PDB file of C-alpha atoms in Angstrom:
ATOM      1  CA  UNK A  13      52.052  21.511 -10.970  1.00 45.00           C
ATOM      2  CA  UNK A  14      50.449  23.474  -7.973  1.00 43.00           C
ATOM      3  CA  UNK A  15      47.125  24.076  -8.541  1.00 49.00           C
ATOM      4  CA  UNK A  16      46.771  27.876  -7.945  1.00 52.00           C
ATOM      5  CA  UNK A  17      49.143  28.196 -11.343  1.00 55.00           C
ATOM      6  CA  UNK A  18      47.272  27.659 -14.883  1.00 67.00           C
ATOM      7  CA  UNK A  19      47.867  24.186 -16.486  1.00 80.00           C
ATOM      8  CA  UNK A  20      50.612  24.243 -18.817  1.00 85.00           C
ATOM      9  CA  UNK A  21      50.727  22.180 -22.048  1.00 86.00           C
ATOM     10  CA  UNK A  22      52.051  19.107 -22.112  1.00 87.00           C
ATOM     11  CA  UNK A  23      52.605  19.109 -18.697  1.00 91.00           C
ATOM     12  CA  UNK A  24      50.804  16.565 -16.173  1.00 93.00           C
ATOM     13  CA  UNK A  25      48.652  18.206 -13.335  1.00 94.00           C
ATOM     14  CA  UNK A  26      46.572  16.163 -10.393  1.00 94.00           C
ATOM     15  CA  UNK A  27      43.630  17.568  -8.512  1.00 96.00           C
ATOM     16  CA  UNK A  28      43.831  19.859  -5.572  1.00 95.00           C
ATOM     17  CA  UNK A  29      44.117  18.678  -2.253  1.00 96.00           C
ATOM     18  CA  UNK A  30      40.744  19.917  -1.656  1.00 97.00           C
ATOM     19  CA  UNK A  31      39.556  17.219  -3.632  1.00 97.00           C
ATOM     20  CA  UNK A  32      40.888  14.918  -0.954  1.00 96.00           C
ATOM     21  CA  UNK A  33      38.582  16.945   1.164  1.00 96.00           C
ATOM     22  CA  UNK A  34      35.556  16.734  -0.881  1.00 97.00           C
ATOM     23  CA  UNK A  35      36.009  13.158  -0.960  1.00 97.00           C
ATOM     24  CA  UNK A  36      36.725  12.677   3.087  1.00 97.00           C
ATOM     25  CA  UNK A  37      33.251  15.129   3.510  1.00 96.00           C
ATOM     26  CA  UNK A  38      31.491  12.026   1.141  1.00 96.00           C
ATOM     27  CA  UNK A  39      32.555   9.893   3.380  1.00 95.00           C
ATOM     28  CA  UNK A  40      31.075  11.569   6.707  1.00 95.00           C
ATOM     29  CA  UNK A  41      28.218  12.137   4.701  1.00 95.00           C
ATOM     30  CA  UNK A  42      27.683   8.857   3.462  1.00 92.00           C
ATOM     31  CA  UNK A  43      28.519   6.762   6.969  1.00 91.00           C
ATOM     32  CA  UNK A  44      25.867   9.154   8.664  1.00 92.00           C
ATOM     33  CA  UNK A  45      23.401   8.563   6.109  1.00 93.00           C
ATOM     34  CA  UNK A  46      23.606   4.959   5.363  1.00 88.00           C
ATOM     35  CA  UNK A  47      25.371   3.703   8.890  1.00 86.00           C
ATOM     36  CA  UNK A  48      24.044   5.789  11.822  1.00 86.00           C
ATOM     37  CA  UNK A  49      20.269   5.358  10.916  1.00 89.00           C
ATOM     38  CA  UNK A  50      20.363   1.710  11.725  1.00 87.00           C
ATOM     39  CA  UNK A  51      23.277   1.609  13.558  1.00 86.00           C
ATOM     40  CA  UNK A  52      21.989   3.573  16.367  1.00 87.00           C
ATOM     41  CA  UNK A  53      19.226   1.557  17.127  1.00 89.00           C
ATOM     42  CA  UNK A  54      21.046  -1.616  17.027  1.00 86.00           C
ATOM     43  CA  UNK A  55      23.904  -0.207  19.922  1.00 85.00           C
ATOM     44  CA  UNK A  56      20.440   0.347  22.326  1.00 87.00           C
ATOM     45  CA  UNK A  57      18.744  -2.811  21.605  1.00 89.00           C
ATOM     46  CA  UNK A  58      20.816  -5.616  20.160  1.00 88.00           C
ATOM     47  CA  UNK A  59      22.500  -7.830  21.869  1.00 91.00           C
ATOM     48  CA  UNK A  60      26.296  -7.802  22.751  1.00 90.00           C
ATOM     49  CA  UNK A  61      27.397 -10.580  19.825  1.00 90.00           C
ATOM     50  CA  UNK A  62      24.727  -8.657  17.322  1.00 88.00           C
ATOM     51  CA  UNK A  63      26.994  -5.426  18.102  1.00 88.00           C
ATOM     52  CA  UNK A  64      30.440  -6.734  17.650  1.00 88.00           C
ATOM     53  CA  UNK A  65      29.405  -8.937  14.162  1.00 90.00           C
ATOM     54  CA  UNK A  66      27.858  -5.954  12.940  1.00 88.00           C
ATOM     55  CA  UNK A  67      30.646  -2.699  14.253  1.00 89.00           C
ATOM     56  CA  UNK A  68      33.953  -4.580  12.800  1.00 92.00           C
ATOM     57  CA  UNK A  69      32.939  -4.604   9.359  1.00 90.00           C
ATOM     58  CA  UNK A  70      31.389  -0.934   9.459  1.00 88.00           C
ATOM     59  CA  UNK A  71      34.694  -0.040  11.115  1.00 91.00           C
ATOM     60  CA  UNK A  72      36.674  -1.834   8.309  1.00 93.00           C
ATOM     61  CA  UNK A  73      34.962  -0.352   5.777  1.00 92.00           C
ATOM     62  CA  UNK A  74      35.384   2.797   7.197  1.00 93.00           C
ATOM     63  CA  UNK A  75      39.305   2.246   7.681  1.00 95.00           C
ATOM     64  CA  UNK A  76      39.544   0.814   4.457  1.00 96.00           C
ATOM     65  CA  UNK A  77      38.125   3.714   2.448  1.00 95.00           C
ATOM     66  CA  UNK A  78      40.222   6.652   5.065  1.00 95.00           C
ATOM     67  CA  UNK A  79      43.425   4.432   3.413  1.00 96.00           C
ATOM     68  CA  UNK A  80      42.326   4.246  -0.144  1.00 96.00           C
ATOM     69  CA  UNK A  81      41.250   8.022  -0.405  1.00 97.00           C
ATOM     70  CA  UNK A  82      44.776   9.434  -0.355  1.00 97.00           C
ATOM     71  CA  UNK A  83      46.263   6.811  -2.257  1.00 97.00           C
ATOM     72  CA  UNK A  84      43.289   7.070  -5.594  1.00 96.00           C
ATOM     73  CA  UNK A  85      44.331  10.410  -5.095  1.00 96.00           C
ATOM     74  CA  UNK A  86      47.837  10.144  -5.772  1.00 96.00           C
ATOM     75  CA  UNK A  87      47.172   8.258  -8.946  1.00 96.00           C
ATOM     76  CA  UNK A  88      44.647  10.839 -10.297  1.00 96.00           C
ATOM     77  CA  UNK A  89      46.586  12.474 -13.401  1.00 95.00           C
ATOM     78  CA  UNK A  90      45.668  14.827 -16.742  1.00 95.00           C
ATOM     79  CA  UNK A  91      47.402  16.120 -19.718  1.00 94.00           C
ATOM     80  CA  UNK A  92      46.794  18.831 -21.913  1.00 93.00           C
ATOM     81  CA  UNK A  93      48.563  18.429 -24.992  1.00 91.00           C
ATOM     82  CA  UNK A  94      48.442  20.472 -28.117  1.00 88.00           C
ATOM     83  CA  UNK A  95      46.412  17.580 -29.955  1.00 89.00           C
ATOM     84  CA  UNK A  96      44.471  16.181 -27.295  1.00 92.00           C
ATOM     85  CA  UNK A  97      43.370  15.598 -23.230  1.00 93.00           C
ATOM     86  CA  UNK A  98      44.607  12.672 -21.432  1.00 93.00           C
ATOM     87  CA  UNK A  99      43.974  11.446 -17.975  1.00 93.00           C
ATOM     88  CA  UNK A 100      44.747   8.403 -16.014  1.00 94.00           C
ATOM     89  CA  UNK A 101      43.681   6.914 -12.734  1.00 94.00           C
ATOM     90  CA  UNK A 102      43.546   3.979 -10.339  1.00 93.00           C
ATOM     91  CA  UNK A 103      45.058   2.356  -7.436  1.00 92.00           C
ATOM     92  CA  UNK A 104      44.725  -1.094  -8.127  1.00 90.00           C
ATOM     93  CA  UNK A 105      43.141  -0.927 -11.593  1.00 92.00           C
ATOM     94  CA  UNK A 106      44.930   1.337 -13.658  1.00 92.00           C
ATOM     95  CA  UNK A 107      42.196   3.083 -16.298  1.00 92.00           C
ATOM     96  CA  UNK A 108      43.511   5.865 -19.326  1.00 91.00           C
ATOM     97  CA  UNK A 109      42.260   7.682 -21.742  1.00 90.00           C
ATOM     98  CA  UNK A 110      42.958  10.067 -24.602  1.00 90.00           C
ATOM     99  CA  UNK A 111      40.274  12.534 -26.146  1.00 91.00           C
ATOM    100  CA  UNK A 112      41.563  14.211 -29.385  1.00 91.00           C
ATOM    101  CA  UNK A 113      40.558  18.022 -29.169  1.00 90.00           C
ATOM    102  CA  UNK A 114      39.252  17.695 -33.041  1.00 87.00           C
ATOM    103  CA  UNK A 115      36.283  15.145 -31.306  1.00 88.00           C
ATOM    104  CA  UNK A 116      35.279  17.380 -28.798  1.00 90.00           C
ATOM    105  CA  UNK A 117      32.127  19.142 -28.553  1.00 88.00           C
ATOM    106  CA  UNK A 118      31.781  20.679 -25.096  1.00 89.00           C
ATOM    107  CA  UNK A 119      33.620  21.493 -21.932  1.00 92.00           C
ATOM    108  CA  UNK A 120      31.132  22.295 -18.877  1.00 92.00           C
ATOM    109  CA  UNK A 121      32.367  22.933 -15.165  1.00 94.00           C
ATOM    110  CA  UNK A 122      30.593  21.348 -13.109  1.00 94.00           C
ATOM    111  CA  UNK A 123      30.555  22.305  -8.992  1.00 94.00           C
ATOM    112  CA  UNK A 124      28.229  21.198  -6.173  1.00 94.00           C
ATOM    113  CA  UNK A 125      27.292  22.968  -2.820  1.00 95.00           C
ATOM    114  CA  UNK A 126      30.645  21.418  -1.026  1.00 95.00           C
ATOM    115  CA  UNK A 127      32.972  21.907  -4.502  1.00 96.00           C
ATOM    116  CA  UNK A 128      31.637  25.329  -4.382  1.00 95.00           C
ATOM    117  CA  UNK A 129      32.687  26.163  -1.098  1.00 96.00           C
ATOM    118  CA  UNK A 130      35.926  24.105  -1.155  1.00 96.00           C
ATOM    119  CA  UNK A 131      36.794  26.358  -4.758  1.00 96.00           C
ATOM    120  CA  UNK A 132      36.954  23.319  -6.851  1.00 96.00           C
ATOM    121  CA  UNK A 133      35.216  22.518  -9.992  1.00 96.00           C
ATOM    122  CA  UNK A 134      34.776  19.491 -12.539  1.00 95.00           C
ATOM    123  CA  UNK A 135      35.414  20.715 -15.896  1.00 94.00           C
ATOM    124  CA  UNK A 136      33.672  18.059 -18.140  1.00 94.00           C
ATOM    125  CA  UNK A 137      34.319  17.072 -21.764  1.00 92.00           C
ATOM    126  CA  UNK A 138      32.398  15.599 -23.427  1.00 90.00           C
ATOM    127  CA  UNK A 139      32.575  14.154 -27.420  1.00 86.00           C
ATOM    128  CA  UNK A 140      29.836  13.730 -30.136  1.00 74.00           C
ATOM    129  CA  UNK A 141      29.619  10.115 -28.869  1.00 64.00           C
ATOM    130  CA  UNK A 142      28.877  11.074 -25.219  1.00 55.00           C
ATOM    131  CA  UNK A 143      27.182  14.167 -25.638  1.00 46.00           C
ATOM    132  CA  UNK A 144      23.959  12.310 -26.606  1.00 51.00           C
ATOM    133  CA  UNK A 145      23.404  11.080 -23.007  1.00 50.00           C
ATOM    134  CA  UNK A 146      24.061  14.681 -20.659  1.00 51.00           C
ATOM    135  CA  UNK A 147      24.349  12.907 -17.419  1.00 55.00           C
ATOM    136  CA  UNK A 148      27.966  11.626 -18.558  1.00 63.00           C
ATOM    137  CA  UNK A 149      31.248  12.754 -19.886  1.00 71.00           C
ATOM    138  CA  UNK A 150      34.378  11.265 -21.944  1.00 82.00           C
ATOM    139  CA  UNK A 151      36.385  12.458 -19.470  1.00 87.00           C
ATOM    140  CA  UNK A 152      35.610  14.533 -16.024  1.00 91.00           C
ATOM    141  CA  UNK A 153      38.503  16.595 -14.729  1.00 94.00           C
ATOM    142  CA  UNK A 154      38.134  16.319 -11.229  1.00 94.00           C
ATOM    143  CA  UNK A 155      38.955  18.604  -8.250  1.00 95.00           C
ATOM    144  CA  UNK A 156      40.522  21.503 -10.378  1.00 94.00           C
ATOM    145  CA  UNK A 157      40.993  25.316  -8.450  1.00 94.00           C
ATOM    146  CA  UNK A 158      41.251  26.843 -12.167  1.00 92.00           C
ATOM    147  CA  UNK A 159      38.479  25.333 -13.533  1.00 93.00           C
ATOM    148  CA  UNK A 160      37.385  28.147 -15.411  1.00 93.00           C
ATOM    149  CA  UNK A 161      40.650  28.865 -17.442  1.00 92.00           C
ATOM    150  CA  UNK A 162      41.409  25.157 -17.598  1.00 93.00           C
ATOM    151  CA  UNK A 163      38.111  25.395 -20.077  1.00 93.00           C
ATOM    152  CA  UNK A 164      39.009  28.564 -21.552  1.00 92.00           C
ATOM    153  CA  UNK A 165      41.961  26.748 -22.444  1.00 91.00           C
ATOM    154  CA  UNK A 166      40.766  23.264 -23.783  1.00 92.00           C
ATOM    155  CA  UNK A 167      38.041  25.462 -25.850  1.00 91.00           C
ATOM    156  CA  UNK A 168      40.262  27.650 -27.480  1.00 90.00           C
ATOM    157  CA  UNK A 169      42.278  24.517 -28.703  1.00 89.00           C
ATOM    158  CA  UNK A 170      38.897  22.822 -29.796  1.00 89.00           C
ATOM    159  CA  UNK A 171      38.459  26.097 -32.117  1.00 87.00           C
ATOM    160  CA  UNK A 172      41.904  26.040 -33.204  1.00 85.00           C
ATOM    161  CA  UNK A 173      41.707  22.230 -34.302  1.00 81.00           C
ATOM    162  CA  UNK A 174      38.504  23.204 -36.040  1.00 73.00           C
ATOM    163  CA  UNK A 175      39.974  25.869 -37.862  1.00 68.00           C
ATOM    164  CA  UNK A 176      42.696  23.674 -39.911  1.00 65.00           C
ATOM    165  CA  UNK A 177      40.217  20.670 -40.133  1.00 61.00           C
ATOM    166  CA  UNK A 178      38.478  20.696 -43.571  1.00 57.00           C
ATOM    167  CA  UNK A 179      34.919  20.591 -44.097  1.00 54.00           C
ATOM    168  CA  UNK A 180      32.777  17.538 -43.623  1.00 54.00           C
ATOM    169  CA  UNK A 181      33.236  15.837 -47.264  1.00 52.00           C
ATOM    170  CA  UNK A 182      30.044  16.854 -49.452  1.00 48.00           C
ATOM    171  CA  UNK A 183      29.785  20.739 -47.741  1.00 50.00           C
ATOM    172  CA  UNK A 184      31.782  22.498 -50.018  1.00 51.00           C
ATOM    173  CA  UNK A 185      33.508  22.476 -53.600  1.00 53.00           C
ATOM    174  CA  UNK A 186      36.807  23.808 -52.738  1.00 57.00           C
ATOM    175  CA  UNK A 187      39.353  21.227 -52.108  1.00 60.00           C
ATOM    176  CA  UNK A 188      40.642  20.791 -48.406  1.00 63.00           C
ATOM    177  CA  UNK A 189      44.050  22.442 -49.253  1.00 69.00           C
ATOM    178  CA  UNK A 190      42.452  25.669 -50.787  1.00 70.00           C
ATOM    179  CA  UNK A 191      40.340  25.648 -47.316  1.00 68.00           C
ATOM    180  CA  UNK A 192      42.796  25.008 -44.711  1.00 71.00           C
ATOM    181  CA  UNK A 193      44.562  27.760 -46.649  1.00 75.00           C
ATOM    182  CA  UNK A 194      42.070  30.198 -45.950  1.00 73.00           C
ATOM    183  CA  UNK A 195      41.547  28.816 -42.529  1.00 73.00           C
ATOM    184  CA  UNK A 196      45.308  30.020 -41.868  1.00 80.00           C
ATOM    185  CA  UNK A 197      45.043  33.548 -43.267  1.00 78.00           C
ATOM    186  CA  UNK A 198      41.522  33.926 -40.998  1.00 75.00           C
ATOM    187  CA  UNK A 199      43.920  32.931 -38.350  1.00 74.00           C
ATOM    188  CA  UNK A 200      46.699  35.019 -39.207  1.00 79.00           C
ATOM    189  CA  UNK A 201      44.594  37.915 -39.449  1.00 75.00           C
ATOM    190  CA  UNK A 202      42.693  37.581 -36.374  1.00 71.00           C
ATOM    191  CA  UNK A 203      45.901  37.472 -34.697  1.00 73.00           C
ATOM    192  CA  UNK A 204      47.433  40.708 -36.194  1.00 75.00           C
ATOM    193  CA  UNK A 205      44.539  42.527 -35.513  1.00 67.00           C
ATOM    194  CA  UNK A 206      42.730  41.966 -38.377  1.00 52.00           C
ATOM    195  CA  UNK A 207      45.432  43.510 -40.890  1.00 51.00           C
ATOM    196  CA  UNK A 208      45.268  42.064 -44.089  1.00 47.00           C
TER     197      UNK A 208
END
């Protein structure tokens, strides 16, 4: 899927290349906060050995991460299905998931200073489970140009899987088939304008 269309269901979409970006900019940012500070001073006063023990590994780490940036991104994937969101990711380690729309209980986009001026956003679900500790999320769609009508979308399926599911047991007397019955006609009527 390109990532200026919407996200279609069923069908698997990856982050923007921006994201790539966003993660390249972490880099820089990282390497000149945590490597030039004591770097600096060690290529004016250490001696020759001291420098060459200490730039190859900075240099390989740096290497190593330029390599693995484009490749974690490759592997970076989500589905929005009817039923539920599912995501997968990993270059060496392969980690999935699968959040059923009827456990959900909110979707927040999330975008820092650089997402913000790249036009990227992380739209973040989160279930009754999860939602207990705010700093995390059951799943966090990463790197997304649509952000805000990929959460238009998941939310409107969250109410529509809430509509048909019955009431917790002990709410109400009617039985669940007498409820999801009504739940349909509310539906049908909302979508016909409200026509009865």
């Amino acid at each position: 899927m390109h990532n200026d269309q919407p996200v279609k269901i069923d069908t698997p979409f990856s982050p923007s290349p921006k994201y790539r970006t966003l993660l390249y900019w972490y880099l820089i940012m990282g390497a000149t906060l945590l490597v030039l500070p004591w770097y600096v001073p060690l290529l004016v006063f250490a001696p020759m050995l001291a420098k060459a023990l200490t730039t190859l590994p900075a240099v390989a780490v740096i290497a190593f991460v330029l390599y693995w940036i484009p490749r974690y991104h490759k592997t970076i994937s989500y589905t929005a299905g009817t039923d539920e969101v599912s995501w997968q990711r990993g270059v060496w380690f392969k980690t999935t998931g699968i959040v059923p729309y009827r456990k959900i209980t909110n979707v927040d986009v999330s975008q820092g200073p650089l997402s913000r001026r790249l036009g990227i956003a992380s739209v973040k679900i989160q279930t009754a489970g999860y939602s207990a500790s705010k700093s995390s999320a059951e799943i966090s769609i990463t790197g997304i140009e649509r952000h805000e009508a990929l959460r238009d979308m998941l939310m409107e399926y969250v109410r529509k899987t809430r509509a048909f599911s019955p009431p917790p047991t002990g709410t109400s007397d009617e039985p669940a088939v007498l409820f999801e019955l009504r739940a349909i006609r509310e539906l049908l009527e909302s979508r016909m304008g409200g026509s009865k």
